[in-house]
Amino acid sequence: MRTLASRRQLGYRIAPLRHGRPGPHTMISPIRTVAPGESAGSLARELEAGAVLLFPDLPFPFSDFEKRFTERPFADGKAKNVNIRGEAAELRGAAGTPEEQEALRQILIRYRAFARDLIGTYLPDYADRVSLAGTSYRPFDVDRRKLSWRRDDTRLHVDAFPSNPIGEKRILRVFRNINPSGEPRRWRVGEDFGSMAEKFLPRVPRYSALSAHVLAALRITKARRSEYDHLMLHLHDALKQDETYQASAPQADVAFRPGATWVTFSDLVMHGAMGGRYMLEQTAYLPVAAQADPALSPQRILAAKLGRPLHA
Ligand SMILES: [Fe+2]
């Protein structure tokens, strides 16, 4: 007889396909270049289907004074990034004189407005539904210190936040390479989320509502972890831990040149940051219900693979 504990150790089972047909073939996330002046058209739908939208040269000029922020890192070095949060836009992790820190803060405030404008122009149906979260300045090269496999973002992964349950929200990110000396930001992108999930779901331990409740009661999580959050954290870890998958999974190299802006759902698109320094990044949250097609969300893809709704 199995105990409750041993039963929970078993991985998830993929539900048989209703029509007995294999799913679509594995697809590597496409890089979709958006031409200047192009109308919004179907961009939201392409983004939701796993594309990275690339805007090669939207203007975001720096003043002469501000150019110093791409010449050396104005960071205290304690955290990976410098960022602002919330309406007050309090600056965290920065270094420099008070005047320099205020100028850096103003760049991040301006970048947040730039990201909001981009969403308003090219993803107008999201404009009223999206909420903008942290804005970051990332002056350091991709972290190659082998801290731990879990924090190694050169490994292909989808984003999941351990202490901050996401539930029915999507993670939409707007990146910009501000490198002054021609150095690209280099990424790898991987296969589509559904193909990845089929391989990894059987390795994920079953969700326990009880342990989610305990984690929240102990304030280890800021809210109760849903089954979706549980799945995403375990997929993130299982992906990063699998050296064979990292080396041999379907993937493509991408180089984002200085001046490029790119937008993607980082909870859906498999990515690894391989190199480059000096970047700006805006995180935004979008409710699944605000998508053009909610069925394309990782929340609904996982439910379809398991053949049932996820526990809220
Ligand atoms: Fe990531």
Coordinates of C-alpha atoms and ligand atoms in Angstrom, one line a residue:
M1 CA 0.0 0.0 0.0
R2 CA 1.3 3.4 -0.9
T3 CA 1.6 6.1 1.8
L4 CA 0.3 9.6 1.1
A5 CA 3.9 10.8 1.0
S6 CA 5.1 8.2 -1.5
R7 CA 2.1 8.8 -3.7
R8 CA 2.9 12.6 -3.8
Q9 CA 6.4 11.8 -5.1
L10 CA 4.9 10.4 -8.3
G11 CA 5.1 12.7 -11.2
Y12 CA 2.2 14.1 -13.3
R13 CA 0.7 12.0 -16.0
I14 CA 0.1 13.5 -19.4
A15 CA -3.6 13.0 -20.4
P16 CA -4.2 11.0 -23.6
L17 CA -5.0 13.1 -26.6
R18 CA -8.8 13.3 -27.1
H19 CA -8.6 12.6 -30.8
G20 CA -5.6 10.2 -30.7
R21 CA -3.5 12.4 -32.9
P22 CA -0.1 13.6 -32.1
G23 CA 0.2 17.3 -31.3
P24 CA 1.9 19.7 -33.6
H25 CA 5.6 19.3 -34.1
T26 CA 8.1 21.0 -31.9
M27 CA 8.6 24.7 -32.8
I28 CA 11.5 26.9 -31.8
S29 CA 10.3 30.3 -30.7
P30 CA 10.5 32.7 -33.7
I31 CA 12.1 36.1 -33.6
R32 CA 9.5 38.4 -35.2
T33 CA 11.0 41.7 -36.4
V34 CA 8.4 44.5 -36.3
A35 CA 8.9 47.1 -39.1
P36 CA 8.9 50.8 -38.2
G37 CA 5.3 52.1 -38.5
E38 CA 3.8 48.6 -38.7
S39 CA 0.3 48.5 -37.3
A40 CA -0.5 46.3 -34.2
G41 CA -2.4 43.8 -36.4
S42 CA -1.9 40.3 -35.1
L43 CA 1.2 41.1 -32.9
A44 CA -0.5 40.1 -29.7
R45 CA -1.6 36.8 -31.1
E46 CA 2.0 36.1 -32.4
L47 CA 3.4 37.1 -29.0
E48 CA 0.9 34.8 -27.2
A49 CA 1.9 31.9 -29.6
G50 CA 5.5 32.2 -28.4
A51 CA 7.2 34.8 -30.6
V52 CA 9.8 37.3 -29.4
L53 CA 8.8 40.6 -30.9
L54 CA 12.0 42.5 -32.0
F55 CA 12.0 46.3 -32.6
P56 CA 15.4 47.0 -34.1
D57 CA 15.6 50.7 -33.5
L58 CA 13.0 52.5 -31.5
P59 CA 14.4 55.7 -30.2
F60 CA 15.4 55.9 -26.5
P61 CA 18.2 58.6 -26.4
F62 CA 20.6 59.2 -23.6
S63 CA 21.9 62.7 -22.7
D64 CA 25.7 63.3 -22.5
F65 CA 25.4 63.1 -18.7
E66 CA 23.5 59.8 -18.9
K67 CA 26.1 58.1 -21.1
R68 CA 28.1 57.4 -18.0
F69 CA 25.6 54.7 -17.1
T70 CA 26.7 52.6 -20.0
E71 CA 30.4 53.2 -19.5
R72 CA 30.7 51.7 -16.0
P73 CA 28.2 50.0 -13.7
F74 CA 26.5 52.3 -11.2
A75 CA 25.5 49.4 -9.0
D76 CA 26.4 48.6 -5.4
G77 CA 27.2 45.1 -6.5
K78 CA 25.1 43.4 -3.8
A79 CA 22.3 42.5 -6.2
K80 CA 22.4 41.5 -9.9
N81 CA 20.5 44.6 -10.9
V82 CA 19.5 48.1 -10.0
N83 CA 15.7 48.7 -10.0
I84 CA 12.8 50.9 -9.2
R85 CA 9.5 49.6 -7.9
G86 CA 6.1 51.0 -7.3
E87 CA 4.6 54.4 -7.9
A88 CA 7.3 56.1 -5.7
A89 CA 9.9 54.6 -8.0
E90 CA 12.4 54.1 -5.1
L91 CA 15.8 53.2 -6.5
R92 CA 17.5 50.1 -5.1
G93 CA 21.0 48.7 -5.6
A94 CA 22.5 51.8 -7.2
A95 CA 25.9 53.4 -6.7
G96 CA 27.2 56.9 -7.5
T97 CA 26.7 60.5 -6.2
P98 CA 23.2 61.6 -5.3
E99 CA 23.0 63.5 -8.6
E100 CA 24.0 60.4 -10.5
Q101 CA 21.6 58.1 -8.7
E102 CA 18.7 60.6 -9.4
A103 CA 19.7 60.6 -13.1
L104 CA 19.7 56.8 -13.2
R105 CA 16.3 56.8 -11.4
Q106 CA 15.0 59.1 -14.1
I107 CA 16.2 56.8 -16.9
L108 CA 14.3 54.0 -15.3
I109 CA 11.2 56.1 -15.0
R110 CA 11.5 57.1 -18.6
Y111 CA 12.1 53.5 -19.7
R112 CA 8.9 52.5 -17.8
A113 CA 7.0 55.1 -19.8
F114 CA 8.7 53.9 -23.0
A115 CA 7.6 50.3 -22.3
R116 CA 4.0 51.5 -21.6
D117 CA 4.0 53.4 -24.9
L118 CA 5.3 50.4 -26.8
I119 CA 2.5 48.2 -25.3
G120 CA -0.1 51.0 -26.1
T121 CA 1.1 51.2 -29.7
Y122 CA 1.8 47.6 -30.7
L123 CA -0.3 45.6 -28.1
P124 CA -3.2 48.1 -27.7
D125 CA -5.7 45.4 -26.4
Y126 CA -3.3 44.9 -23.4
A127 CA -2.9 48.6 -22.6
D128 CA -5.7 48.9 -20.0
R129 CA -5.2 45.4 -18.5
V130 CA -1.5 45.3 -18.0
S131 CA 0.2 46.3 -14.7
L132 CA 3.8 47.4 -14.8
A133 CA 6.0 46.0 -12.1
G134 CA 9.8 46.4 -11.6
T135 CA 12.0 48.3 -14.0
S136 CA 15.7 47.3 -14.0
Y137 CA 19.1 48.5 -15.1
R138 CA 21.4 45.5 -15.8
P139 CA 25.0 46.8 -16.2
F140 CA 26.8 43.5 -15.5
D141 CA 27.8 40.7 -17.9
V142 CA 25.7 37.6 -17.6
D143 CA 26.6 35.9 -14.4
R144 CA 29.0 33.1 -15.1
R145 CA 30.0 32.5 -11.5
K146 CA 28.7 29.0 -10.9
L147 CA 26.6 30.0 -7.9
S148 CA 24.1 27.2 -8.4
W149 CA 22.3 25.6 -11.3
R150 CA 19.1 27.1 -10.1
R151 CA 20.3 30.7 -10.5
D152 CA 22.2 30.1 -13.7
D153 CA 20.2 32.0 -16.3
T154 CA 22.4 30.8 -19.1
R155 CA 20.5 27.6 -18.9
L156 CA 17.3 27.4 -20.9
H157 CA 14.3 28.1 -18.7
V158 CA 10.9 29.8 -18.3
D159 CA 10.6 32.4 -15.6
A160 CA 9.0 31.5 -12.3
F161 CA 9.2 33.4 -9.1
P162 CA 9.6 31.2 -5.9
S163 CA 8.3 33.7 -3.3
N164 CA 5.8 35.6 -5.4
P165 CA 2.9 33.4 -6.7
I166 CA 1.7 34.4 -10.2
G167 CA -1.6 32.5 -10.4
E168 CA -3.7 33.8 -13.3
K169 CA -1.1 36.3 -14.5
R170 CA 1.3 36.3 -17.4
I171 CA 4.9 37.6 -17.2
L172 CA 5.5 40.0 -20.1
R173 CA 8.9 41.6 -20.4
V174 CA 10.3 44.5 -22.4
F175 CA 14.1 44.4 -22.8
R176 CA 16.5 46.9 -24.4
N177 CA 20.2 46.6 -25.2
I178 CA 21.9 49.9 -24.3
N179 CA 25.5 48.7 -24.7
P180 CA 27.6 51.6 -26.1
S181 CA 30.3 49.6 -27.8
G182 CA 28.4 47.3 -30.2
E183 CA 28.2 44.3 -28.0
P184 CA 25.0 42.3 -28.6
R185 CA 22.9 40.8 -25.9
R186 CA 23.1 37.1 -26.7
W187 CA 20.2 34.7 -25.9
R188 CA 19.3 31.1 -26.7
V189 CA 15.6 30.4 -27.3
G190 CA 14.2 26.9 -27.1
E191 CA 11.3 24.8 -28.2
D192 CA 7.6 25.6 -27.6
F193 CA 6.2 25.4 -24.1
G194 CA 3.9 22.5 -24.9
S195 CA 6.6 20.2 -26.2
M196 CA 8.8 21.1 -23.2
A197 CA 6.0 20.4 -20.8
E198 CA 5.3 16.9 -22.2
K199 CA 8.9 16.0 -21.6
F200 CA 9.1 17.4 -18.0
L201 CA 5.7 17.1 -16.4
P202 CA 6.2 13.4 -15.6
R203 CA 9.2 14.5 -13.4
V204 CA 7.3 17.1 -11.4
P205 CA 6.0 15.9 -8.0
R206 CA 2.3 16.2 -7.4
Y207 CA 0.9 19.4 -5.9
S208 CA -0.1 19.5 -2.3
A209 CA -2.6 22.2 -1.2
L210 CA -1.6 21.5 2.3
S211 CA 2.1 22.3 1.8
A212 CA 1.1 25.4 -0.2
H213 CA -0.9 26.5 2.8
V214 CA 2.0 25.9 5.2
L215 CA 4.4 27.9 3.0
A216 CA 2.0 30.8 3.0
A217 CA 1.4 30.6 6.8
L218 CA 5.2 30.6 7.3
R219 CA 5.4 33.6 5.0
I220 CA 7.9 31.7 2.8
T221 CA 5.5 32.7 -0.1
K222 CA 3.7 36.1 -0.2
A223 CA 0.5 34.4 -1.1
R224 CA -0.7 30.7 -1.3
R225 CA 1.1 28.9 -4.1
S226 CA -1.4 27.7 -6.7
E227 CA -0.9 24.4 -8.6
Y228 CA 0.2 26.5 -11.6
D229 CA 3.0 28.1 -9.5
H230 CA 4.0 24.7 -8.2
L231 CA 4.3 23.4 -11.7
M232 CA 6.2 26.3 -13.0
L233 CA 8.8 26.3 -10.2
H234 CA 9.4 22.6 -10.7
L235 CA 9.6 22.9 -14.5
H236 CA 12.1 25.8 -14.1
D237 CA 14.3 23.6 -11.8
A238 CA 13.9 20.4 -13.8
L239 CA 14.9 22.2 -17.0
K240 CA 18.0 23.9 -15.5
Q241 CA 19.1 20.7 -13.8
D242 CA 19.0 18.5 -17.0
E243 CA 22.4 18.9 -18.6
T244 CA 21.5 16.6 -21.5
Y245 CA 18.4 18.6 -22.3
Q246 CA 20.3 21.9 -22.1
A247 CA 22.9 20.6 -24.6
S248 CA 20.7 18.8 -27.0
A249 CA 17.2 20.3 -26.9
P250 CA 15.9 22.2 -30.0
Q251 CA 17.3 25.7 -29.7
A252 CA 18.6 28.7 -31.6
D253 CA 21.1 31.5 -30.8
V254 CA 19.9 35.1 -31.0
A255 CA 21.9 38.3 -30.9
F256 CA 20.1 41.5 -29.9
R257 CA 22.2 44.5 -31.1
P258 CA 22.5 47.7 -29.2
G259 CA 19.5 49.9 -29.8
A260 CA 17.2 46.8 -30.1
T261 CA 14.1 46.4 -28.0
W262 CA 12.5 43.0 -27.6
V263 CA 9.3 41.9 -26.0
T264 CA 8.3 38.4 -24.9
F265 CA 6.2 36.3 -22.5
S266 CA 9.1 35.0 -20.4
D267 CA 6.8 32.5 -18.7
L268 CA 6.2 30.9 -22.1
V269 CA 9.3 31.3 -24.2
M270 CA 12.2 29.1 -23.3
H271 CA 15.3 31.3 -23.0
G272 CA 18.8 31.6 -21.6
A273 CA 20.9 34.8 -21.4
M274 CA 24.3 33.9 -22.8
G275 CA 26.2 37.2 -22.8
G276 CA 26.1 41.0 -23.0
R277 CA 26.0 43.8 -20.5
Y278 CA 24.1 47.1 -20.2
M279 CA 20.4 46.4 -20.6
L280 CA 17.1 47.9 -19.5
E281 CA 14.2 45.7 -18.6
Q282 CA 10.5 46.3 -17.7
T283 CA 8.4 43.5 -16.2
A284 CA 4.6 43.7 -16.7
Y285 CA 1.8 41.4 -15.6
L286 CA -1.2 40.6 -17.8
P287 CA -4.2 38.6 -16.6
V288 CA -4.7 35.4 -18.6
A289 CA -8.3 36.5 -19.3
A290 CA -6.9 39.7 -21.1
Q291 CA -5.2 37.6 -23.7
A292 CA -6.4 37.5 -27.3
D293 CA -6.4 33.7 -26.9
P294 CA -6.2 32.5 -23.3
A295 CA -5.8 28.9 -24.5
L296 CA -2.2 29.8 -25.5
S297 CA -1.2 30.7 -21.9
P298 CA 1.1 28.3 -20.0
Q299 CA -1.8 28.0 -17.5
R300 CA -4.1 26.6 -20.1
I301 CA -1.5 24.6 -21.9
L302 CA -0.6 22.8 -18.7
A303 CA -4.3 22.1 -17.9
A304 CA -4.8 20.7 -21.4
K305 CA -1.7 18.4 -21.0
L306 CA -3.1 17.1 -17.7
G307 CA -6.6 16.8 -19.1
R308 CA -8.2 18.8 -16.2
P309 CA -8.3 22.3 -14.8
L310 CA -5.4 23.2 -12.4
H311 CA -6.1 23.7 -8.7
A312 CA -6.5 27.4 -7.9
Ligands
FE1 FE 14.6 34.3 -17.4

